[in-house]
Coordinates of C-alpha atoms and ligand atoms in Angstrom, one line a residue:
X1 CA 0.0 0.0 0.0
X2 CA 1.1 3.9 -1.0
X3 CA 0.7 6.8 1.2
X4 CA 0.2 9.3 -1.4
X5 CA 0.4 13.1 -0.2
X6 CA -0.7 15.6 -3.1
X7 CA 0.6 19.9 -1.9
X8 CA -1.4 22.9 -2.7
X9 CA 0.2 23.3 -6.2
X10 CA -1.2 20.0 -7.0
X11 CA -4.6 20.8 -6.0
X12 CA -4.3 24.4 -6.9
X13 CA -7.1 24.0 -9.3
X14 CA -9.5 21.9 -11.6
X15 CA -6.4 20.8 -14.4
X16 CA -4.3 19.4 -11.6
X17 CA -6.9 17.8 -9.7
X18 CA -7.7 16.1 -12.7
X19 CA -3.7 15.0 -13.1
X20 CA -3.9 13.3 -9.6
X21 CA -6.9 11.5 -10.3
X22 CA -5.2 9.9 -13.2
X23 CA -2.1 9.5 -11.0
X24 CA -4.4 7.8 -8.7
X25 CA -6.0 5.4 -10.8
X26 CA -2.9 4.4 -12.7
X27 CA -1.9 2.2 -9.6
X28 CA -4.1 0.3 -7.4
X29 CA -1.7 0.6 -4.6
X30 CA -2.5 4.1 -4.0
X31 CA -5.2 3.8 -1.3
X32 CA -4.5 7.0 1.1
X33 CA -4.4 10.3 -0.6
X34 CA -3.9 13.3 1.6
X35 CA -4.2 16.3 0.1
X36 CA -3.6 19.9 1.1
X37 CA -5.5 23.2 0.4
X38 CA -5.6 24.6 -3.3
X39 CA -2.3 26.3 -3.3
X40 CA -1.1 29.1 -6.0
X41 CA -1.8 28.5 -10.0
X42 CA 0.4 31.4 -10.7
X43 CA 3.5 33.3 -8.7
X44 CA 1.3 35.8 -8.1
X45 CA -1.5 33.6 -6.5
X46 CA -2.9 33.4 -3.1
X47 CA -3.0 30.3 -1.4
X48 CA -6.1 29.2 0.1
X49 CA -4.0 28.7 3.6
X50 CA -3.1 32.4 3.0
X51 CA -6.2 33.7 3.1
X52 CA -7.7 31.9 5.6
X53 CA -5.1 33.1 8.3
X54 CA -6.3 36.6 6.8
X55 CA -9.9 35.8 7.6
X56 CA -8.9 34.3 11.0
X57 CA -7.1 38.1 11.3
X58 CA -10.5 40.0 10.2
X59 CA -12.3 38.4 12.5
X60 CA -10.1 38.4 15.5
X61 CA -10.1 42.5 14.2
X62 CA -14.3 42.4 14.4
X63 CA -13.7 43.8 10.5
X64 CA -16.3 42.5 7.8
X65 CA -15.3 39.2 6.8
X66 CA -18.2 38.7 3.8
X67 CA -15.2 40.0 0.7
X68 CA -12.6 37.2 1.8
X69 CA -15.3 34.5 2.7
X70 CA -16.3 35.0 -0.6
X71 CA -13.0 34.9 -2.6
X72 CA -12.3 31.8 -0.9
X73 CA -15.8 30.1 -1.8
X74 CA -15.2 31.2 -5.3
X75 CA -12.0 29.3 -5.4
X76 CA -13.7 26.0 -4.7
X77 CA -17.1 26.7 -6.2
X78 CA -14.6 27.5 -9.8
X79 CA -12.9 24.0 -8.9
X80 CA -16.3 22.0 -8.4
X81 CA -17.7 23.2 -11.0
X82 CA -14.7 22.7 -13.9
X83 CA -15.4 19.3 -12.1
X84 CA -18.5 18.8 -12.3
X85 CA -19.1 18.1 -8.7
X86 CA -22.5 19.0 -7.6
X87 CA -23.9 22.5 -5.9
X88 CA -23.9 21.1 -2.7
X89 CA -20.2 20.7 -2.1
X90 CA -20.1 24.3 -2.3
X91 CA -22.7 25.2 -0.2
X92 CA -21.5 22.8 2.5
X93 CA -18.2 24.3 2.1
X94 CA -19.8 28.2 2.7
X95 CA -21.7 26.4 5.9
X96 CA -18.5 25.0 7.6
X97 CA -16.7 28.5 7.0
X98 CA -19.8 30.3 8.7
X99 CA -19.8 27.6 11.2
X100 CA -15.8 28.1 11.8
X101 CA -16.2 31.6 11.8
X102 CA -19.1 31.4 14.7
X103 CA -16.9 30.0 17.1
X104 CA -16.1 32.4 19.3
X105 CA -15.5 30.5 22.7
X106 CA -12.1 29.1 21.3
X107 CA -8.6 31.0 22.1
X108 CA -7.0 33.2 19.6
X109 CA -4.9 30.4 18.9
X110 CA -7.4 27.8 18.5
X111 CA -9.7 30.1 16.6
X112 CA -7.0 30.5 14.3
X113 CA -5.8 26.8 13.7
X114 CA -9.6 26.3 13.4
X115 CA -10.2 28.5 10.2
X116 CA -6.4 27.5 8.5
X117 CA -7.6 23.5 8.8
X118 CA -10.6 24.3 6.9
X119 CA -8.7 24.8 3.6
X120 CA -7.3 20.7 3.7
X121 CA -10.5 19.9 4.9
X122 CA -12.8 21.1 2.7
X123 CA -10.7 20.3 -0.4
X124 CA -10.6 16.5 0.7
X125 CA -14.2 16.5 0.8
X126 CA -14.5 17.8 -2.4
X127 CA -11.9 15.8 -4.1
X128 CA -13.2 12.7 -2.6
X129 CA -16.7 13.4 -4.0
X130 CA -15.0 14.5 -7.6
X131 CA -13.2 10.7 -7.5
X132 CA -16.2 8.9 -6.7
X133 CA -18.3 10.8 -9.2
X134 CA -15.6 9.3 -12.2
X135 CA -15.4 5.8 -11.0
X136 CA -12.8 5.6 -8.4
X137 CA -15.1 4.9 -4.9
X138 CA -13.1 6.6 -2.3
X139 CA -14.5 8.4 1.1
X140 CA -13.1 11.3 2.9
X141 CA -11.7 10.4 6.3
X142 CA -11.8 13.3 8.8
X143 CA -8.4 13.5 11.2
X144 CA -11.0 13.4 14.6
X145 CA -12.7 10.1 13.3
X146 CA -9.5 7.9 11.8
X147 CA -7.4 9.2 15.3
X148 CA -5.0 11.5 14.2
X149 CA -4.3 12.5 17.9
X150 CA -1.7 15.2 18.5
X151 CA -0.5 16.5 21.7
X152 CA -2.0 19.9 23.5
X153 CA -0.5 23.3 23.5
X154 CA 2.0 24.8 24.6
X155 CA 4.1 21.6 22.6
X156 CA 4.5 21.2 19.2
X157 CA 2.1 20.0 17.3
X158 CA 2.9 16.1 17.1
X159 CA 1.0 13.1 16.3
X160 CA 0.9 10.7 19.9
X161 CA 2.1 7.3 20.2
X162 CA -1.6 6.1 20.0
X163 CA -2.5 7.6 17.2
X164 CA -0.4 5.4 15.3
X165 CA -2.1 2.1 16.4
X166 CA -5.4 3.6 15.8
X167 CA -5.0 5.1 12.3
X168 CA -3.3 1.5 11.0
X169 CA -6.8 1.0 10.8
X170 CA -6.8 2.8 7.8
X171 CA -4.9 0.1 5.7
X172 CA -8.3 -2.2 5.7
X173 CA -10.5 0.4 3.9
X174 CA -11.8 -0.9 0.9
X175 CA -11.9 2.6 -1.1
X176 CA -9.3 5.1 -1.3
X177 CA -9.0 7.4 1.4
X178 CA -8.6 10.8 0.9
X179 CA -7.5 12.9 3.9
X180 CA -7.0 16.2 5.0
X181 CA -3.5 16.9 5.8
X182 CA -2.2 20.0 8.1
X183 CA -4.0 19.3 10.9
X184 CA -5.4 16.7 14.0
X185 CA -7.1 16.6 16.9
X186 CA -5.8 16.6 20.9
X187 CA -7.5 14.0 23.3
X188 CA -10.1 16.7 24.6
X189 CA -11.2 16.7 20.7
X190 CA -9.3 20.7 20.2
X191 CA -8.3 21.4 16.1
X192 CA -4.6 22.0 16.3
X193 CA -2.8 22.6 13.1
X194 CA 1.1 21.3 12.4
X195 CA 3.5 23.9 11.2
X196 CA 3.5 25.5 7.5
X197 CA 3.9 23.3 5.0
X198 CA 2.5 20.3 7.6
X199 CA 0.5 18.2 4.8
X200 CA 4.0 16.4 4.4
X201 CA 3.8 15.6 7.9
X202 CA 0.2 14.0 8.0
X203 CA 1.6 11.9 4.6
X204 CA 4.4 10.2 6.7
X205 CA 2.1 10.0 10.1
X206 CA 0.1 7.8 7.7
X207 CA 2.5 6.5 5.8
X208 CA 4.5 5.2 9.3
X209 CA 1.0 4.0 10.6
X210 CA -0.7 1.6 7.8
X211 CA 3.6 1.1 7.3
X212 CA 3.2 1.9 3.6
X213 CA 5.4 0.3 1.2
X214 CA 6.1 4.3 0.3
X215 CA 5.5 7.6 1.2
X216 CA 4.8 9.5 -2.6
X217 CA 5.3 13.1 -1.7
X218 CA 3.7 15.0 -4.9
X219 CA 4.7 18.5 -5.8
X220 CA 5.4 20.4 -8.7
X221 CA 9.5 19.9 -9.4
X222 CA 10.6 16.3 -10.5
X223 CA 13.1 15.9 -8.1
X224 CA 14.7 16.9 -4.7
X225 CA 17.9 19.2 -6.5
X226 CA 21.0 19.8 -4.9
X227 CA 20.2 23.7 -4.6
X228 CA 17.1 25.9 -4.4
X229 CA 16.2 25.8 -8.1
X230 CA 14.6 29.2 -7.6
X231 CA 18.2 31.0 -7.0
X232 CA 20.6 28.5 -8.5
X233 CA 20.2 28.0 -12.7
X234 CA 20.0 24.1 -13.3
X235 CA 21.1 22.5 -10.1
X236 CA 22.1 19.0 -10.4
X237 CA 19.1 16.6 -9.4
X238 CA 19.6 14.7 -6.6
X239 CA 18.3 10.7 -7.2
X240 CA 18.9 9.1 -3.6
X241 CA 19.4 11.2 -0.4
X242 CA 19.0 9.8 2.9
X243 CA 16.7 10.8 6.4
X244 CA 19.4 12.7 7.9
X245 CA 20.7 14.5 4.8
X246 CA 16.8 15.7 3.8
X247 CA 16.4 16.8 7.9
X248 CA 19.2 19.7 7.7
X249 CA 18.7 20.4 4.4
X250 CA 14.4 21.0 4.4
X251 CA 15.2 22.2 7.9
X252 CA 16.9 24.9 6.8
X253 CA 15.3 26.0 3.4
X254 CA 14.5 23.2 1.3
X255 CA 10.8 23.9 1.8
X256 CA 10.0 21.0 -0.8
X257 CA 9.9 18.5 2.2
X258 CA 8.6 19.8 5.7
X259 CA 11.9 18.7 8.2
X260 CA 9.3 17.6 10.8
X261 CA 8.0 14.9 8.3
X262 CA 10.8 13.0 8.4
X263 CA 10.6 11.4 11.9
X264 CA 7.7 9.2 11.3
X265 CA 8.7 7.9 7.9
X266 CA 12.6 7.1 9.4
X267 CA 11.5 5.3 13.1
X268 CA 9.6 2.5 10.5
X269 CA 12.4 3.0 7.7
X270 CA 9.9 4.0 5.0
X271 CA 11.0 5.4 1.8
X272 CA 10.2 8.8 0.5
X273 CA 9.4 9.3 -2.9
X274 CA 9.4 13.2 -4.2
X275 CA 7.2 13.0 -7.7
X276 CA 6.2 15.5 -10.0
X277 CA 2.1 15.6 -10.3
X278 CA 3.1 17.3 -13.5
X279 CA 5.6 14.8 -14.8
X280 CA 4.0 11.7 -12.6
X281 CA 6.7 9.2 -14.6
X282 CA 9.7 10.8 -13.8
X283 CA 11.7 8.9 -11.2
X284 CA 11.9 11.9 -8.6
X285 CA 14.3 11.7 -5.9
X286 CA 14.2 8.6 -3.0
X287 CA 14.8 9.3 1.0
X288 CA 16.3 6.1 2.4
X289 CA 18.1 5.4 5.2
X290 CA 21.5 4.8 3.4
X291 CA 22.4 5.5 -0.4
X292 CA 25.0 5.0 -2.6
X293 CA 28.1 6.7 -2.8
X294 CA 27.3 10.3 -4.5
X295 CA 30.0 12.1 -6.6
X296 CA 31.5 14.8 -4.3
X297 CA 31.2 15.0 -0.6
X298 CA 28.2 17.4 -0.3
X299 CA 24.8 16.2 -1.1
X300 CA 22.9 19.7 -0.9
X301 CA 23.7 23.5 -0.3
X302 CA 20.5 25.5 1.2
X303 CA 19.8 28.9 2.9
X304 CA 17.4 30.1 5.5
X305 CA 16.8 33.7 6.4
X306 CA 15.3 35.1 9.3
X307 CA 17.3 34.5 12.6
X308 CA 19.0 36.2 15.0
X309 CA 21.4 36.4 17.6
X310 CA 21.7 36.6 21.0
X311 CA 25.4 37.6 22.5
X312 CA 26.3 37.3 25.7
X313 CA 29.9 37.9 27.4
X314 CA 31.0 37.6 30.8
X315 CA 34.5 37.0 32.0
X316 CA 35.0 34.0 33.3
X317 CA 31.7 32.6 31.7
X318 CA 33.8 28.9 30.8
X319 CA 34.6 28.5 34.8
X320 CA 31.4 29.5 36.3
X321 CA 28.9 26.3 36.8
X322 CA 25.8 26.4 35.4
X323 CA 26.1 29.6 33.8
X324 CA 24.9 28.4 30.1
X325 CA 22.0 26.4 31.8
X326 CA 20.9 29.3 33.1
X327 CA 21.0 31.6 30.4
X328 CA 19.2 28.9 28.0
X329 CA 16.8 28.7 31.4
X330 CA 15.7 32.5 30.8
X331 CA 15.2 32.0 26.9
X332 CA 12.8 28.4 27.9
X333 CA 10.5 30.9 30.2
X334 CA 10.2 33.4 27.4
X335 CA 9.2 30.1 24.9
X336 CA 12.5 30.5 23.2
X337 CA 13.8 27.6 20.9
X338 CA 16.8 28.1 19.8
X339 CA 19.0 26.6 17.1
X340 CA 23.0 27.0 17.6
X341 CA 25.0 28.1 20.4
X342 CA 28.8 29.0 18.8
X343 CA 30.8 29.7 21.9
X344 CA 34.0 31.6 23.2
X345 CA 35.9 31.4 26.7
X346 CA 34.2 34.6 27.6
X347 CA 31.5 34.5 25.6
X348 CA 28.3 32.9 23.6
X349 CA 26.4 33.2 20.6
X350 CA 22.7 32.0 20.8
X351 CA 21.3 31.5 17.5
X352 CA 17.4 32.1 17.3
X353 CA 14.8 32.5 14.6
X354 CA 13.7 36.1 14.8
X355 CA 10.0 35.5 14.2
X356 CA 10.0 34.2 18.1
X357 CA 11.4 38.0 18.7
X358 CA 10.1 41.1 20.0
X359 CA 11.4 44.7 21.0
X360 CA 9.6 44.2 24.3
X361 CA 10.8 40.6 25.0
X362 CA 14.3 41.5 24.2
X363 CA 14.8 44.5 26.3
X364 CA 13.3 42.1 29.2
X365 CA 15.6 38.8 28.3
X366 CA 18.5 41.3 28.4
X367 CA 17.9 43.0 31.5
X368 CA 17.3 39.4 32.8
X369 CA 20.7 38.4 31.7
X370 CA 22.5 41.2 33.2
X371 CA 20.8 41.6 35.7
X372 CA 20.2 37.6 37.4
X373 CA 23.8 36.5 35.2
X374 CA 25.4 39.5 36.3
X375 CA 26.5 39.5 32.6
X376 CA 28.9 42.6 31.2
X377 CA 26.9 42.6 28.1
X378 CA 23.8 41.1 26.4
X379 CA 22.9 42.0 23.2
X380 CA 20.3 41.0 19.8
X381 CA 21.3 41.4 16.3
X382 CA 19.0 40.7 13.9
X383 CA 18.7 39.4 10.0
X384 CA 21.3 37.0 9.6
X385 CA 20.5 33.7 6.8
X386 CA 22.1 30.5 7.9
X387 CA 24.2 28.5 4.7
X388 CA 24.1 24.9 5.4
X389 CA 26.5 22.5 3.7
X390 CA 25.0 18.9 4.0
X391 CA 26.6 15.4 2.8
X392 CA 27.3 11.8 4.2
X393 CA 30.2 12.2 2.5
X394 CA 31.5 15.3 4.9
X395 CA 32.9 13.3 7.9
X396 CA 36.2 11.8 5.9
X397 CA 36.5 14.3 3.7
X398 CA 39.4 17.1 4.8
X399 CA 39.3 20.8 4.0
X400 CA 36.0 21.3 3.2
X401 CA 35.3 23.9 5.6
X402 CA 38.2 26.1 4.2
X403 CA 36.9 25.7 0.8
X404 CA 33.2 26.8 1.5
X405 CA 34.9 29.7 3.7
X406 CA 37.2 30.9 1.1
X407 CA 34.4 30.1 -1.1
X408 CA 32.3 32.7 0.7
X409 CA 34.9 35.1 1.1
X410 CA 35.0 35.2 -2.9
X411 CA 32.0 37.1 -2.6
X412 CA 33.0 39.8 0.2
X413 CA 30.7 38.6 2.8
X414 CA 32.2 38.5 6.5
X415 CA 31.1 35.2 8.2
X416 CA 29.5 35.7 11.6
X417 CA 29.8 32.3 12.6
X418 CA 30.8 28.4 11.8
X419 CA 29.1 25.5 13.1
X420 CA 30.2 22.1 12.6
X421 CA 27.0 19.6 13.5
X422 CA 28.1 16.6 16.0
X423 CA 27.1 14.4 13.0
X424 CA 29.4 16.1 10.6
X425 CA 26.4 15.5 8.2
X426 CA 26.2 19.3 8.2
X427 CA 28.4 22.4 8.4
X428 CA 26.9 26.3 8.8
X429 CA 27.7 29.6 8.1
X430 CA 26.0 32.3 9.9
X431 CA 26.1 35.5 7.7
X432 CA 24.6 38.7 6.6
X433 CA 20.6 37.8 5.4
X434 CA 21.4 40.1 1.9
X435 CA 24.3 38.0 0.9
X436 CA 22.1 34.7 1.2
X437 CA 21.5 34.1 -2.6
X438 CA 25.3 35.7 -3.6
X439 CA 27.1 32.8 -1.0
X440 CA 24.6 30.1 -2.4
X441 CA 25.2 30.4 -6.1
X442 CA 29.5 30.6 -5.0
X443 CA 29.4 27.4 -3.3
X444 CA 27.1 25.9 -5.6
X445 CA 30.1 26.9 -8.3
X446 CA 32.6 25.6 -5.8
X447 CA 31.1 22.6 -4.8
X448 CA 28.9 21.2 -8.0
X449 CA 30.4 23.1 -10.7
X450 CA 33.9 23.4 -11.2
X451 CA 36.0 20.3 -11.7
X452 CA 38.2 21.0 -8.4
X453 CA 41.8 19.4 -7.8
X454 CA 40.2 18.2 -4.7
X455 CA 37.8 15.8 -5.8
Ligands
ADP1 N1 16.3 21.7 -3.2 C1 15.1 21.8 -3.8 N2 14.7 20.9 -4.7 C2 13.4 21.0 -5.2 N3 12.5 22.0 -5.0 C3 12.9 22.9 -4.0 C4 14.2 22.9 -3.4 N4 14.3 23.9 -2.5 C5 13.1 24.6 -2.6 N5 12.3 24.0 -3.5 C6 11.0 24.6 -3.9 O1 10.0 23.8 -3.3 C7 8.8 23.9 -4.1 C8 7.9 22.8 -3.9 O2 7.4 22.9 -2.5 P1 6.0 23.6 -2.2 O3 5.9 24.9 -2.7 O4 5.6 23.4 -0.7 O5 5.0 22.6 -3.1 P2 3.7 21.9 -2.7 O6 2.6 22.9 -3.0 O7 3.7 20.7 -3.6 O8 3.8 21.5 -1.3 C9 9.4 23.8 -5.5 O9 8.5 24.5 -6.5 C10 10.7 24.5 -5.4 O10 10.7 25.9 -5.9
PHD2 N1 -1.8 24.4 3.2 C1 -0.9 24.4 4.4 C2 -0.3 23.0 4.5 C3 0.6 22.5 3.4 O1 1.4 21.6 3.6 O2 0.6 23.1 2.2 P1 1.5 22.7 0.9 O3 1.3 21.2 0.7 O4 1.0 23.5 -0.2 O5 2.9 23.0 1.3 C4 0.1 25.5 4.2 O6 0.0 26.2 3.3 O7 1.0 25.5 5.1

């Protein structure tokens, strides 16, 4: 059995839906389609999830919501009927916004999680009746119903151990299932959503639960390439890559796989297969646990803007106990996650996306710091891009760290900090967010490119 997972561009409109049906009933083993919200037809579209969180915003404002609740009903109602699925998918669809949009007891939070889910969830209901209207009997599954449980605020958004032996129940279904990804229920029966992009993660939930014989992950490139092929020309395609090498590299910009999906899929060693809905014979690119041997030592070179730092010095700071437990102790009562923490004798480096950030929360984690740390100076700078190098191949190769700094240099950008993961599956740069697509494109040319004496 397939887990197949179809994203927003694949759904986007009546001509795609139409491609995965076909995809769908060109092989049997396909039984569990989750699909996302209709996502952009054009660069310059709006995606459904988009404007929901708007509408959430309106009516968390008390503005009028009728203009946006009607631009997204007219997205589906054009879908249903280029698919000639009856009036009263549409009208159900209008009901279950209203009904969203009525339900006022919830938290800001939940209120909001509540109107994003219903883009996933009223595309699978209309996708499932489209299939069953041309032959292929299927039946939309809702999350609450097939046990999707995920755990309660303030955690993140995960599926629970028992979820997974309730949704294998799924692999008995005689029709296709078609299910609404993005989103599950806790075990007081709340809506939470998972992160941006969290389809992917329903897909392998699935997948690890009914343990599919593959995860298909659908979108709209053939393959996973070795660069962003929306700032690098051409980058090389990538045929096998393994779990660890996909984590750091969607982690940290390759937002064609979410880096949260990967956990399920990798504890039952299920293979990942990134297809093209518009090219559904190409091969695409295969996550497994171990691959062959690739060319050169690096697998993938992404970016990720959007972080800051937190620096902290204090004299001393190396001999006195407990000092970085406490620090990171302030940043976990302010709900700080953090990502790196480059380090000196005297001083640290805490690495932090800035959309956790705000003037008023810094001023009070600083004072904090010098004041309870009895730090000589605490400090945030902000807009730096992380550049993460990422290959199996890293750990016995030498020098590679000198050539993606010298590499980097080439293009005049200072480098505000180096780290080298435990794993050596990964090496980053910290630097300056407006040289991100500059450093990329060098150490593509450095690393894929040229024909280096190194290699
Ligand atoms: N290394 C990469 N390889 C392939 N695609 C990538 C990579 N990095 C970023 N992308 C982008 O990811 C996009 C697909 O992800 P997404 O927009 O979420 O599609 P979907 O709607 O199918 O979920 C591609 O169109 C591509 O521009
Ligand atoms: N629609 C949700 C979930 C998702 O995964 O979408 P997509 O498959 O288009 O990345 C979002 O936009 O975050």
């Amino acid at each position: 059995m397939k887990v197949s997972k179809f994203g927003g561009t694949s759904v986007a409109s009546a001509e795609q839906i139409n491609k995965i049906a076909s995809i769908v009933k060109a092989d049997p083993s396909r039984k569990i389609i989750v699909v996302s919200a209709p996502g952009k037809r054009s660069n310059e579209d709006i995606k459904i999830t988009d404007l929901l969180i708007n509408l959430a915003e309106q009516a968390l404002e008390q503005k009028d919501t009728i203009a946006l609740q009607n631009q997204i009903i007219a997205r589906y109602k054009m879908i249903a009927e280029e698919l000639f699925v009856g009036r009263e998918i549409v009208e159900s669809i209008s009901n279950d916004l209203s009904r969203r949009l009525e339900d006022t007891h919830l938290t800001k939070d939940q209120f909001i999680d509540q109107l994003k889910a219903a883009g996933e969830d009223n595309n699978a209901k209309l996708i499932a009746a489209y299939f069953n209207n041309i032959g292929l009997p299927a039946q939309y599954m809702n999350p609450k119903e097939a046990g999707l449980i995920v755990t309660d605020f303030p955690q993140p958004t995960q599926a629970t151990e028992e979820a997974y032996n309730k949704l294998s129940e799924l692999q008995h279904s005689e029709k296709i299932i078609v299910f609404p990804g993005f989103f599950g229920f806790t075990k007081s029966g709340l809506l939470r959503t998972f992160n941006r992009g969290g389809s992917d993660i329903t897909g392998s939930i699935l997948a690890a639960a009914v343990n599919a014989s593959v995860y298909e992950n659908f979108t709209d490139v053939d393959c996973v390439f070795s660069a962003n092929p929306k700032v690098v020309n051409s980058p090389m395609e990538i045929e096998e890559i393994t779990y660890r090498e996909m984590r750091e590299l969607s982690y940290a910009g390759f937002s064609v796989f979410h880096d949260e999906a990967l956990m399920p899929v990798y504890k039952e060693q299920i293979p990942v297969n990134i297809k093209n809905t518009n090219n559904p014979l190409a091969a695409g690119t295969f996550i497994v646990a171990e691959r062959k041997k690739n060319k050169g030592p690096i697998t993938g070179i992404t970016a990720d803007s959007g972080f800051s730092t937190l620096y902290v010095s204090k004299y001393l700071m190396n001999r006195e106990l407990g000092f970085g437990r406490k620090l990171l102790q302030i940043l976990e009562e302010e709900y700080i996650s953090y990502e790196h923490t480059p380090s000196g004798l005297d001083d640290i480096s805490i690495i932090i996306r800035s959309h956790q950030l705000n003037k008023e929360k810094e001023e009070r984690i600083v004072q904090r710091i010098v004041n309870e740390l009895e730090a000589e100076e605490a400090y945030f700078r902000h807009g730096f891009s992380m550049i993460v190098l990422v290959g199996e191949g890293m750990n016995n190769s030498t020098g590679l760290a000198a050539r993606a700094a010298t590499a980097i240099s080439r293009t005049g950008a200072n480098i505000e900090m180096i780290n080298q993961g435990s794993s050596e599956v990964s090496i980053v740069f910290g630097v300056l967010q407006e040289k991100e697509h500059v450093i990329l494109r060098e150490l593509y040319d450095e690393f894929f490119s040229k024909v280096n004496v190194y290699s």
